[in-house]
mmCIF file of C-alpha atoms in Angstrom:
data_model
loop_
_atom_site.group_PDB
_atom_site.id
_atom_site.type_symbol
_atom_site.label_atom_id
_atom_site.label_comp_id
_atom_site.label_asym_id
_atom_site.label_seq_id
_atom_site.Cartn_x
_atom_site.Cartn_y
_atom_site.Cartn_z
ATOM 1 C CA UNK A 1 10.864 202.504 360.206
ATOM 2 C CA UNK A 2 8.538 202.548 363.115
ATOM 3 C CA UNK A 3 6.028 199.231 364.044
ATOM 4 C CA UNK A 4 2.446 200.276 363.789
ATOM 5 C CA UNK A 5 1.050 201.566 367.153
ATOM 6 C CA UNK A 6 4.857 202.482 368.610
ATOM 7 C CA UNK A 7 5.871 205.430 369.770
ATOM 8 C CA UNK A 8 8.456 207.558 367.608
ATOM 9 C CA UNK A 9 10.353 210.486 368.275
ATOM 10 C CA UNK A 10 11.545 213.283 365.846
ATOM 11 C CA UNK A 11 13.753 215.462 367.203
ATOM 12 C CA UNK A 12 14.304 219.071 365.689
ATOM 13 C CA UNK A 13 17.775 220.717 366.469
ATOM 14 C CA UNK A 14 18.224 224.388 365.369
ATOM 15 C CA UNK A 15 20.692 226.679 367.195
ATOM 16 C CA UNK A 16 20.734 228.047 370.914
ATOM 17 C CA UNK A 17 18.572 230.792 370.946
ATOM 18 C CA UNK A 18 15.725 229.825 368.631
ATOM 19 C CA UNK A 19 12.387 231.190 369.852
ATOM 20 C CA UNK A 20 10.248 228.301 368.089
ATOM 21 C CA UNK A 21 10.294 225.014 366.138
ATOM 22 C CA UNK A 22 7.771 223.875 363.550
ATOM 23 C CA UNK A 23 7.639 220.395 362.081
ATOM 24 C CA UNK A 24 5.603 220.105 359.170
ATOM 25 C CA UNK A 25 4.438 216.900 357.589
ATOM 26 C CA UNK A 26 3.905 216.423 353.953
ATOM 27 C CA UNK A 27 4.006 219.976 352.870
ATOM 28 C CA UNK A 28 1.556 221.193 355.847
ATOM 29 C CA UNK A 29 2.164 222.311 359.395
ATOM 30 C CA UNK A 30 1.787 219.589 362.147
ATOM 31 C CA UNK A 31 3.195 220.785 365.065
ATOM 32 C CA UNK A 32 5.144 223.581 366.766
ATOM 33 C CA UNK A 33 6.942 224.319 370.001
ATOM 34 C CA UNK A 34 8.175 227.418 371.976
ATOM 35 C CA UNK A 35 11.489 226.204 374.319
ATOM 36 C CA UNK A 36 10.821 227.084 377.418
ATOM 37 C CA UNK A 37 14.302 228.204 378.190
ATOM 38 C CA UNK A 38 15.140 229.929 374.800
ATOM 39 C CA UNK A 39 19.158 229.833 374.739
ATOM 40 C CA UNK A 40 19.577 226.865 376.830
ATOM 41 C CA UNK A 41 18.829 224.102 374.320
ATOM 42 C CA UNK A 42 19.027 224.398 370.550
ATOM 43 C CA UNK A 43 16.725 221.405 370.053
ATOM 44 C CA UNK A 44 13.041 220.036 370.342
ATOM 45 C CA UNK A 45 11.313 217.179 370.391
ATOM 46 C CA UNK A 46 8.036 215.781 368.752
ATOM 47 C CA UNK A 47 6.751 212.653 369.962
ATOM 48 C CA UNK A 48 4.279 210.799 367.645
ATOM 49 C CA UNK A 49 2.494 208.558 370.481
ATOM 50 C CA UNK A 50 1.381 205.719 367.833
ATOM 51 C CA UNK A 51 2.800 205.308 364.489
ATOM 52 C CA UNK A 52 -0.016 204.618 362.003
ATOM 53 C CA UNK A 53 -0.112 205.110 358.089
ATOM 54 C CA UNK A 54 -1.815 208.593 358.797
ATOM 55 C CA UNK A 55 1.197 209.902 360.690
ATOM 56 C CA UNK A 56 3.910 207.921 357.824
ATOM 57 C CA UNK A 57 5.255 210.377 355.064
ATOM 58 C CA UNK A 58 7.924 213.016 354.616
ATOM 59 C CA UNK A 59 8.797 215.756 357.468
ATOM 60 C CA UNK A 60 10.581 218.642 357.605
ATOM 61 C CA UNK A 61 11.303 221.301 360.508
ATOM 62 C CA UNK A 62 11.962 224.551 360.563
ATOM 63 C CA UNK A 63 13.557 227.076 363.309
ATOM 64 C CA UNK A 64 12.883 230.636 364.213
ATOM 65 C CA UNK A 65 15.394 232.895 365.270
ATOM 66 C CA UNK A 66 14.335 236.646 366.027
ATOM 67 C CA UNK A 67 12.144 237.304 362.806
ATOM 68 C CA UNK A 68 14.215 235.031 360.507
ATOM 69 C CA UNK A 69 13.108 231.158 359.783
ATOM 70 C CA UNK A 70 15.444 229.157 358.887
ATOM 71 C CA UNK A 71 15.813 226.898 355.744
ATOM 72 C CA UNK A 72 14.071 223.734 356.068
ATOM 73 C CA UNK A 73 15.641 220.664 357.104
ATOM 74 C CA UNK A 74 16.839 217.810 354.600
ATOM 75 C CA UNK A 75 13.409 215.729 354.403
ATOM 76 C CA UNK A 76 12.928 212.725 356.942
ATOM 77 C CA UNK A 77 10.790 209.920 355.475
ATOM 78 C CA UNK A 78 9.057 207.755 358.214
ATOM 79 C CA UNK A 79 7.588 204.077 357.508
ATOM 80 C CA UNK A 80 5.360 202.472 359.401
ATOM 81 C CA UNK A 81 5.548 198.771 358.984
ATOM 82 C CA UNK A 82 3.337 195.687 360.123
ATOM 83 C CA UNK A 83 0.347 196.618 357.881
ATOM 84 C CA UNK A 84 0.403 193.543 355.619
ATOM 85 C CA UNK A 85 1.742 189.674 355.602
ATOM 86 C CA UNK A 86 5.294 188.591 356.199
ATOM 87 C CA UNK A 87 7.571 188.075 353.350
ATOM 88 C CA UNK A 88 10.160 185.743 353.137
ATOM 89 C CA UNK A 89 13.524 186.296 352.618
ATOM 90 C CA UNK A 90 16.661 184.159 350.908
ATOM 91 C CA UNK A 91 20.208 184.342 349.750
ATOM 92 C CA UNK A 92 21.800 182.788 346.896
ATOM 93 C CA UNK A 93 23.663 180.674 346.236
ATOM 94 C CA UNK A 94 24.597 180.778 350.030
ATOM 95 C CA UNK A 95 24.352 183.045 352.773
ATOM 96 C CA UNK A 96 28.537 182.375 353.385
ATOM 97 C CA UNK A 97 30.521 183.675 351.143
ATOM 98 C CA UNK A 98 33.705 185.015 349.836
ATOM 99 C CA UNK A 99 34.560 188.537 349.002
ATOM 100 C CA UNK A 100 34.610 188.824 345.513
ATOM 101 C CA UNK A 101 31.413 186.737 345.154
ATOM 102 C CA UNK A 102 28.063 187.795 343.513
ATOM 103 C CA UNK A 103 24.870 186.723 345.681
ATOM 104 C CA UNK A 104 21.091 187.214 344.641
ATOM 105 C CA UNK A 105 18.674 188.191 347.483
ATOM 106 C CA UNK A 106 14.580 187.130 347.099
ATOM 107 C CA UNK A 107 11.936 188.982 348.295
ATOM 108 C CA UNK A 108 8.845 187.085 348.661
ATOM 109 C CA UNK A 109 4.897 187.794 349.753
ATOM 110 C CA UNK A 110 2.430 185.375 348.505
ATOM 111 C CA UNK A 111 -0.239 188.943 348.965
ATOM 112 C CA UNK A 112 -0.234 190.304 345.931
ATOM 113 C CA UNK A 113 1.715 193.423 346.129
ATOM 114 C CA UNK A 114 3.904 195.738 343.973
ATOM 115 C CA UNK A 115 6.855 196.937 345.541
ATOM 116 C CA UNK A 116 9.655 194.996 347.529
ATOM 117 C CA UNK A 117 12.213 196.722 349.985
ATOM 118 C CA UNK A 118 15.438 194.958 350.928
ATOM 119 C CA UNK A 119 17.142 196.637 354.101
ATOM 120 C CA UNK A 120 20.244 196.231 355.813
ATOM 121 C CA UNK A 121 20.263 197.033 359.376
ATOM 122 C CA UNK A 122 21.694 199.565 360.423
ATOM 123 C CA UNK A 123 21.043 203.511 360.883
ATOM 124 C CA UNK A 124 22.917 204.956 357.890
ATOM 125 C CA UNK A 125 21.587 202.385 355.616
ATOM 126 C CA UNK A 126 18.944 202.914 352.901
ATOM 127 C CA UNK A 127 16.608 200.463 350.990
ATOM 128 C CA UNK A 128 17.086 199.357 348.081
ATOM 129 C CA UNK A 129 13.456 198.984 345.753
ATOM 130 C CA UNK A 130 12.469 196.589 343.332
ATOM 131 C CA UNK A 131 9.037 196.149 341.567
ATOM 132 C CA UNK A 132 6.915 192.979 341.437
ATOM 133 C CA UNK A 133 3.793 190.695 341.951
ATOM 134 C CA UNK A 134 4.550 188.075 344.131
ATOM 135 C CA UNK A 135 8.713 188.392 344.345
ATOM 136 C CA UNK A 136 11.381 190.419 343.676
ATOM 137 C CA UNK A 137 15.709 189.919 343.328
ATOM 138 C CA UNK A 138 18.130 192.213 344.617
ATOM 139 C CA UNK A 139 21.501 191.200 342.777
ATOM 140 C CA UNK A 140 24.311 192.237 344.923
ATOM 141 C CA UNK A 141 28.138 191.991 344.077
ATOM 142 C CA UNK A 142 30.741 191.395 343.898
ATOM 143 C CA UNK A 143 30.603 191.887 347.437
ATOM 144 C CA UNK A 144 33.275 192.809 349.987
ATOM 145 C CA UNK A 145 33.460 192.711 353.664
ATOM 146 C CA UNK A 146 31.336 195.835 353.447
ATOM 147 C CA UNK A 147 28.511 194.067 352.453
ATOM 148 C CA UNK A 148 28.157 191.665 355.492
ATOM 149 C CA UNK A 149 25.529 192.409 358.044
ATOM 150 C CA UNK A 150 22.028 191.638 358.430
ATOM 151 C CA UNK A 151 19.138 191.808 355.787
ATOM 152 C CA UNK A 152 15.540 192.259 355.959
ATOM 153 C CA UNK A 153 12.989 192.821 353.275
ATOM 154 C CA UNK A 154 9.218 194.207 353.442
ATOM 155 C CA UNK A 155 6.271 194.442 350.678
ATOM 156 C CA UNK A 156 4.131 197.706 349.845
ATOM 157 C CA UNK A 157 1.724 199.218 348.123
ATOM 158 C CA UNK A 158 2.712 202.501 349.759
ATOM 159 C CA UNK A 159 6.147 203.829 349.769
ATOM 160 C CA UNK A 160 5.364 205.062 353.605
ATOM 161 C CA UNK A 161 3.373 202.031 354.768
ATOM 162 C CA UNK A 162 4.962 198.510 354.906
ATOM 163 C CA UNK A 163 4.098 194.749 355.080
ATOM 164 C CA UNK A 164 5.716 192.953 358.637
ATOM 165 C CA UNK A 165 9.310 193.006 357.843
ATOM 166 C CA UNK A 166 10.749 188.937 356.885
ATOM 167 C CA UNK A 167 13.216 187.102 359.100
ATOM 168 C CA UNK A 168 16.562 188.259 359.244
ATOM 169 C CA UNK A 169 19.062 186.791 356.953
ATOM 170 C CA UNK A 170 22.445 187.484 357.677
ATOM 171 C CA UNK A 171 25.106 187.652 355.106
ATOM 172 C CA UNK A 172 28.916 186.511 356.033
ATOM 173 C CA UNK A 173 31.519 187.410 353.762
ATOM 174 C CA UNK A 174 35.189 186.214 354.460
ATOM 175 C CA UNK A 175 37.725 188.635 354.085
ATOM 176 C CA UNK A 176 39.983 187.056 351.831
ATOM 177 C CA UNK A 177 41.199 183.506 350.298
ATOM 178 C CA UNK A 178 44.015 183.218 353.272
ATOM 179 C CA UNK A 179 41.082 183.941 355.941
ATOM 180 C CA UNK A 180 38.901 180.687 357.101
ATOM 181 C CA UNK A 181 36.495 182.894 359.737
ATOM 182 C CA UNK A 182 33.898 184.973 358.759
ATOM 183 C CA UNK A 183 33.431 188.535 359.832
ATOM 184 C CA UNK A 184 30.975 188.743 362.511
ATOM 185 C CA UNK A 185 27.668 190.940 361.674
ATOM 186 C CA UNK A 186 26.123 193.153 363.733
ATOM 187 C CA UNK A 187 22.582 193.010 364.458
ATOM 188 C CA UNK A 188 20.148 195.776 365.061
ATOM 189 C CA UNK A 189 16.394 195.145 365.295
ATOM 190 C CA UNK A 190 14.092 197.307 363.061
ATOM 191 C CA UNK A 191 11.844 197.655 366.115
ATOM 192 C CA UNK A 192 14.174 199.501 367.795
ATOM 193 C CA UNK A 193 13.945 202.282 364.961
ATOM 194 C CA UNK A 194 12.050 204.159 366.844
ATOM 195 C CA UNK A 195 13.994 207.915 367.338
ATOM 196 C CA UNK A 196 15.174 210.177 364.469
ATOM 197 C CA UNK A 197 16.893 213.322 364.571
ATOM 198 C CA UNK A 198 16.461 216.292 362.189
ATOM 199 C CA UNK A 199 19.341 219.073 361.672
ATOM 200 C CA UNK A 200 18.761 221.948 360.116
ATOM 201 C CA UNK A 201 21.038 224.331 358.330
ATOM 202 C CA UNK A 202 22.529 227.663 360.034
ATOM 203 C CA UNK A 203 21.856 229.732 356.970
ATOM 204 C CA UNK A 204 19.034 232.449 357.533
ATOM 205 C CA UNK A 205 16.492 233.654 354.978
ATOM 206 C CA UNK A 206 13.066 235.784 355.348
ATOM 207 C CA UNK A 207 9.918 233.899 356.319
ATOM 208 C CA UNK A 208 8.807 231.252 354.090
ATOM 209 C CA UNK A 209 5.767 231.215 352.459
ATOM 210 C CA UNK A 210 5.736 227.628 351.873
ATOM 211 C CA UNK A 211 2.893 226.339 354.711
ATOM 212 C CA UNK A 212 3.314 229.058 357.471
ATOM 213 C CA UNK A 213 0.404 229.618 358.986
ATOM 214 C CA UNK A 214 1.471 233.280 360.145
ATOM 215 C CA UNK A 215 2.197 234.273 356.368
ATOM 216 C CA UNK A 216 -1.480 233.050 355.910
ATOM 217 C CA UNK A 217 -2.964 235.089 358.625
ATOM 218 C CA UNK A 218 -1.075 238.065 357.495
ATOM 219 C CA UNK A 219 -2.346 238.040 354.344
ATOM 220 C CA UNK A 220 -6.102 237.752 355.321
ATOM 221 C CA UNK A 221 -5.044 240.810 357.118
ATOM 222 C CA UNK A 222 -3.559 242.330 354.668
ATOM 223 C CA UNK A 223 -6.352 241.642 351.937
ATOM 224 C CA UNK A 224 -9.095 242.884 354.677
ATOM 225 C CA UNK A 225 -6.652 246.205 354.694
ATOM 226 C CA UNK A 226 -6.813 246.654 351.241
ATOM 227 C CA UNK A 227 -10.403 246.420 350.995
ATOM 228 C CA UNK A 228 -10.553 249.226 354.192
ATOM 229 C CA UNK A 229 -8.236 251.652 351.691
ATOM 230 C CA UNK A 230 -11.008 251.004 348.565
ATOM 231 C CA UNK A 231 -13.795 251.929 350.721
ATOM 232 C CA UNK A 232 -12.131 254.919 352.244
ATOM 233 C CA UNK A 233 -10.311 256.171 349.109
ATOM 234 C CA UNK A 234 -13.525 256.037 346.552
ATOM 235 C CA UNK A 235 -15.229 258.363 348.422
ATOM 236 C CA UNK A 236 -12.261 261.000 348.637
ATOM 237 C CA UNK A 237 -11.214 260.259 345.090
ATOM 238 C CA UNK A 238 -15.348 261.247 344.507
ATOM 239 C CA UNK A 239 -14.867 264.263 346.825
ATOM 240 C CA UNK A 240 -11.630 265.885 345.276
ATOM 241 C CA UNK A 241 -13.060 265.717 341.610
ATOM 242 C CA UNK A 242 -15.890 267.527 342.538
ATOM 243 C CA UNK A 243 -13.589 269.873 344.126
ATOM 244 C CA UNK A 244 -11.549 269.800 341.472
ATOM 245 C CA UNK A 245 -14.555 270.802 338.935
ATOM 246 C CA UNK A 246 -15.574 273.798 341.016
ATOM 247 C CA UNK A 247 -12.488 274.949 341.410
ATOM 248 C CA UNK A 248 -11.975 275.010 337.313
ATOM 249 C CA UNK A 249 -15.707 276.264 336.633
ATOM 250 C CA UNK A 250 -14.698 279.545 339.584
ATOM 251 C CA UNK A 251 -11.326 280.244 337.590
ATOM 252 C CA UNK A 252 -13.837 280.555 334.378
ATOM 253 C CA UNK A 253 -15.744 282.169 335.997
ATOM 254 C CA UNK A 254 -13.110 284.817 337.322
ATOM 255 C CA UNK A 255 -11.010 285.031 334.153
ATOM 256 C CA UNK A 256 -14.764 286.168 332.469
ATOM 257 C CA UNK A 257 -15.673 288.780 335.110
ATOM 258 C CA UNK A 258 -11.436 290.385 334.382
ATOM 259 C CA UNK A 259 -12.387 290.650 330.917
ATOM 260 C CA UNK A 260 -15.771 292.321 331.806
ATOM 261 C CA UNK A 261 -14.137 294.583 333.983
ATOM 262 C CA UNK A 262 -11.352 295.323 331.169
ATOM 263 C CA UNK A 263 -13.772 296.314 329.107
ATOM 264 C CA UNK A 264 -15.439 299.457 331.235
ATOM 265 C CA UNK A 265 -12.597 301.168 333.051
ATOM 266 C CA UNK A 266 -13.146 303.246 335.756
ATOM 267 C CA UNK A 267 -16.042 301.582 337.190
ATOM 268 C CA UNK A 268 -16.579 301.184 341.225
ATOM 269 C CA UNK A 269 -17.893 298.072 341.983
ATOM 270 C CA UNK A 270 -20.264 297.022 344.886
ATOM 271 C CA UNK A 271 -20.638 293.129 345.783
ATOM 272 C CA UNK A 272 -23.695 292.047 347.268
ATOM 273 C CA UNK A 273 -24.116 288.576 348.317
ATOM 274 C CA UNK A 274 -27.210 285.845 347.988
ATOM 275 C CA UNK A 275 -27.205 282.478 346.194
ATOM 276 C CA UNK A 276 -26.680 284.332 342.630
ATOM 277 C CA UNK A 277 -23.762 286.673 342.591
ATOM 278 C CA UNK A 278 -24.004 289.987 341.174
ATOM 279 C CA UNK A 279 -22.142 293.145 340.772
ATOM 280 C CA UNK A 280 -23.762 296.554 340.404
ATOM 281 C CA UNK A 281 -21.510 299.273 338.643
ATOM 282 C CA UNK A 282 -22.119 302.975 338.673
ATOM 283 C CA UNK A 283 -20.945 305.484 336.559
ATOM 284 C CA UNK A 284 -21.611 309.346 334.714
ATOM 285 C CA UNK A 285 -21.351 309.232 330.857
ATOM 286 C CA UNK A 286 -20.162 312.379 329.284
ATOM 287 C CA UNK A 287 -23.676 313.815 329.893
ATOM 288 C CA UNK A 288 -25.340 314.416 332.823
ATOM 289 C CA UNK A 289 -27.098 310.598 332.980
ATOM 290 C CA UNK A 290 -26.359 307.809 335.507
ATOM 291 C CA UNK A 291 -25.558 304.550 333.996
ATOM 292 C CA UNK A 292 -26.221 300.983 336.092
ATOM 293 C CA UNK A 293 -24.758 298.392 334.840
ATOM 294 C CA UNK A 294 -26.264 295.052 336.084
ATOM 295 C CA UNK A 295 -23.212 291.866 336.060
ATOM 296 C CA UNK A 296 -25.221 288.154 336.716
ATOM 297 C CA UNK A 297 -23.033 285.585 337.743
ATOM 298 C CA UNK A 298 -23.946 281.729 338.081
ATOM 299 C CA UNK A 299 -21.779 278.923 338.600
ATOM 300 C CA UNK A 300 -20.477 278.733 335.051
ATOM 301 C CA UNK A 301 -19.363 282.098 335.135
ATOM 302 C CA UNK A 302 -20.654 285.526 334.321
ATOM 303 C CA UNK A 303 -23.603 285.261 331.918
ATOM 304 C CA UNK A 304 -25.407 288.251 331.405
ATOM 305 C CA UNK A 305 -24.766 292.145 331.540
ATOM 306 C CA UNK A 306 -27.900 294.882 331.525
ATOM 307 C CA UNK A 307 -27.227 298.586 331.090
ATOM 308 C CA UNK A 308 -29.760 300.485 332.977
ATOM 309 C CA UNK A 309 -29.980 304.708 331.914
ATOM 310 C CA UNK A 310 -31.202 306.638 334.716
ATOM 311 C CA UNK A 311 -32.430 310.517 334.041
ATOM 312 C CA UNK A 312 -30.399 313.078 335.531
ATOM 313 C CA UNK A 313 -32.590 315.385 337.712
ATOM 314 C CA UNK A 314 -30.617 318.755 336.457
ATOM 315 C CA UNK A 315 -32.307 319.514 333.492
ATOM 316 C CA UNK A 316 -29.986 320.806 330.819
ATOM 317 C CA UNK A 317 -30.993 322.966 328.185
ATOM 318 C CA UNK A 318 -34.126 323.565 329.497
ATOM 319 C CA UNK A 319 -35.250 319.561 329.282
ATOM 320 C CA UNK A 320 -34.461 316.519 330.168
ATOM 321 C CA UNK A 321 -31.870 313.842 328.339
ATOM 322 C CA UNK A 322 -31.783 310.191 328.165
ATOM 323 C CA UNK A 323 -28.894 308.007 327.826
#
């Protein structure tokens, strides 16, 4: 718990060697650090110059070692306090007891509120919640010697933002029947709350795509890439059907002219080029005559064929002979 306007300190520990520290807060990335001696400390800190209920909720931190993040630390909740009126605090039936005895402690804030928080002090203690209006009761007991120590409670409407914490009670419990002193209680002002440490596990795993900001720039770049490949790969998709066609329409084309061909053996052939191909053939029938055969080619294969007769200049038989 931190007083509103006081500094706090989170500190991030990882392992020597880590090449940065995030701390994110809430789910989203707040802050992250670079050691400036990587291998000589395994820890970082984040200060939080004044505690306010913007900078009061959940945190987690995360280390970097090589290309691996680690896994995230167990959450840290911080509470800022001193944003509503002072409760009041009580024991019952007394604040001296013996062990074995039940006691009642009452939470009260004349505000109108709806959740209570009783807290021992102490570092490794936790709160205990109840819901109310005006009041709430924490039953406690039977209690032991364990239970002794000093007691605070707060009001809320927000589990990270609390009301001026009450006046310290403090509980004493005597040890047993045979023992007339109480135990002594230790006492550790909430104000003083004011540092927390973070440690995170040593096992590894791949980047984490929970809030990193470099998994979200690498997928703008990777969407921006993917668009790049569409624009380059419709075109050449475009280009190698068309390819594809005309190479399909000139095997037509070619199996056609083979079976012209098969069907006038013999023949010598003469190519002559121009936009429509064409292929002149030349050859003596059993008479005299010169035939010309006239093969028209477009892009969809051979199309036409024209037999031209030519009159042979001998005469035979005293005339002349057509084909």
């Amino acid at each position: 718990m931190i007083p509103e306007g006081k500094l706090a300190i989170i500190w991030c520990q990882g392992t020597h060697g880590a090449a940065e520290y995030q701390l994110h807060f809430e789910g989203g990335l707040s802050a992250f650090k670079r050691p400036k001696s990587p291998g000589m400390s395994n820890r970082v800190k984040f200060p939080i110059p004044s505690m306010t209920s913007q900078t009061a909720g959940q945190y987690r931190c995360f280390y970097r070692s090589g290309e691996l993040w680690s896994e995230p630390s167990d959450p840290l909740d911080l509470v800022v306090t001193g944003l509503y009126d002072t409760p009041t605090l009580s024991v019952q039936p007394r604040p001296e007891v013996i062990s074995g005895e039940k006691v009642t402690f009452r939470c009260r804030l004349e505000t109108a509120t709806s959740t209570f928080f009783l807290l021992k002090e102490g570092r490794s203690s936790r709160p205990q919640r109840r819901y109310g209006n005006i009041q709430a009761e924490f039953p406690m007991g039977p209690v032991s010697t364990a239970h002794r120590g000093t007691y605070r409670c707060f009001g809320s409407y927000n589990t990270h933002a609390w009301s001026f914490p009450s006046e310290p009670v403090k509980l004493l419990v005597k040890g047993d029947a045979g023992d007339t002193t109480f135990a002594p209680t230790e006492h550790t002002s909430s104000d003083h709350w004011d540092s927390y440490m973070l440690t995170t596990e040593t096992r590894f795993q791949e980047d984490p795509v929970l809030w990193d900001h470099n998994a979200q720039n690498l997928l703008r770049i990777g969407l921006v890439f993917l668009v790049l490949v569409a624009l380059v790969w419709l075109p050449v998709e475009d280009w190698l059907h068309r390819k594809k066609s005309q190479e399909r329409a000139s095997r037509a084309s070619s199996q056609e002219c083979r079976r012209f061909r098969a069907q006038s053996p013999g023949e010598t052939t003469e190519r002559c080029s121009g936009h429509r191909q064409r292929e002149l053939t030349k050859h003596f029938d059993h008479g005299r005559n010169m035939r010309i055969s006239t093969l028209c080619e477009d892009p969809s294969g051979c199309s036409e064929r024209k037999d031209i007769c030519k009159e042979n200049k001998s005469m035979v038989g005293g005339g002349r002979q057509k084909s």
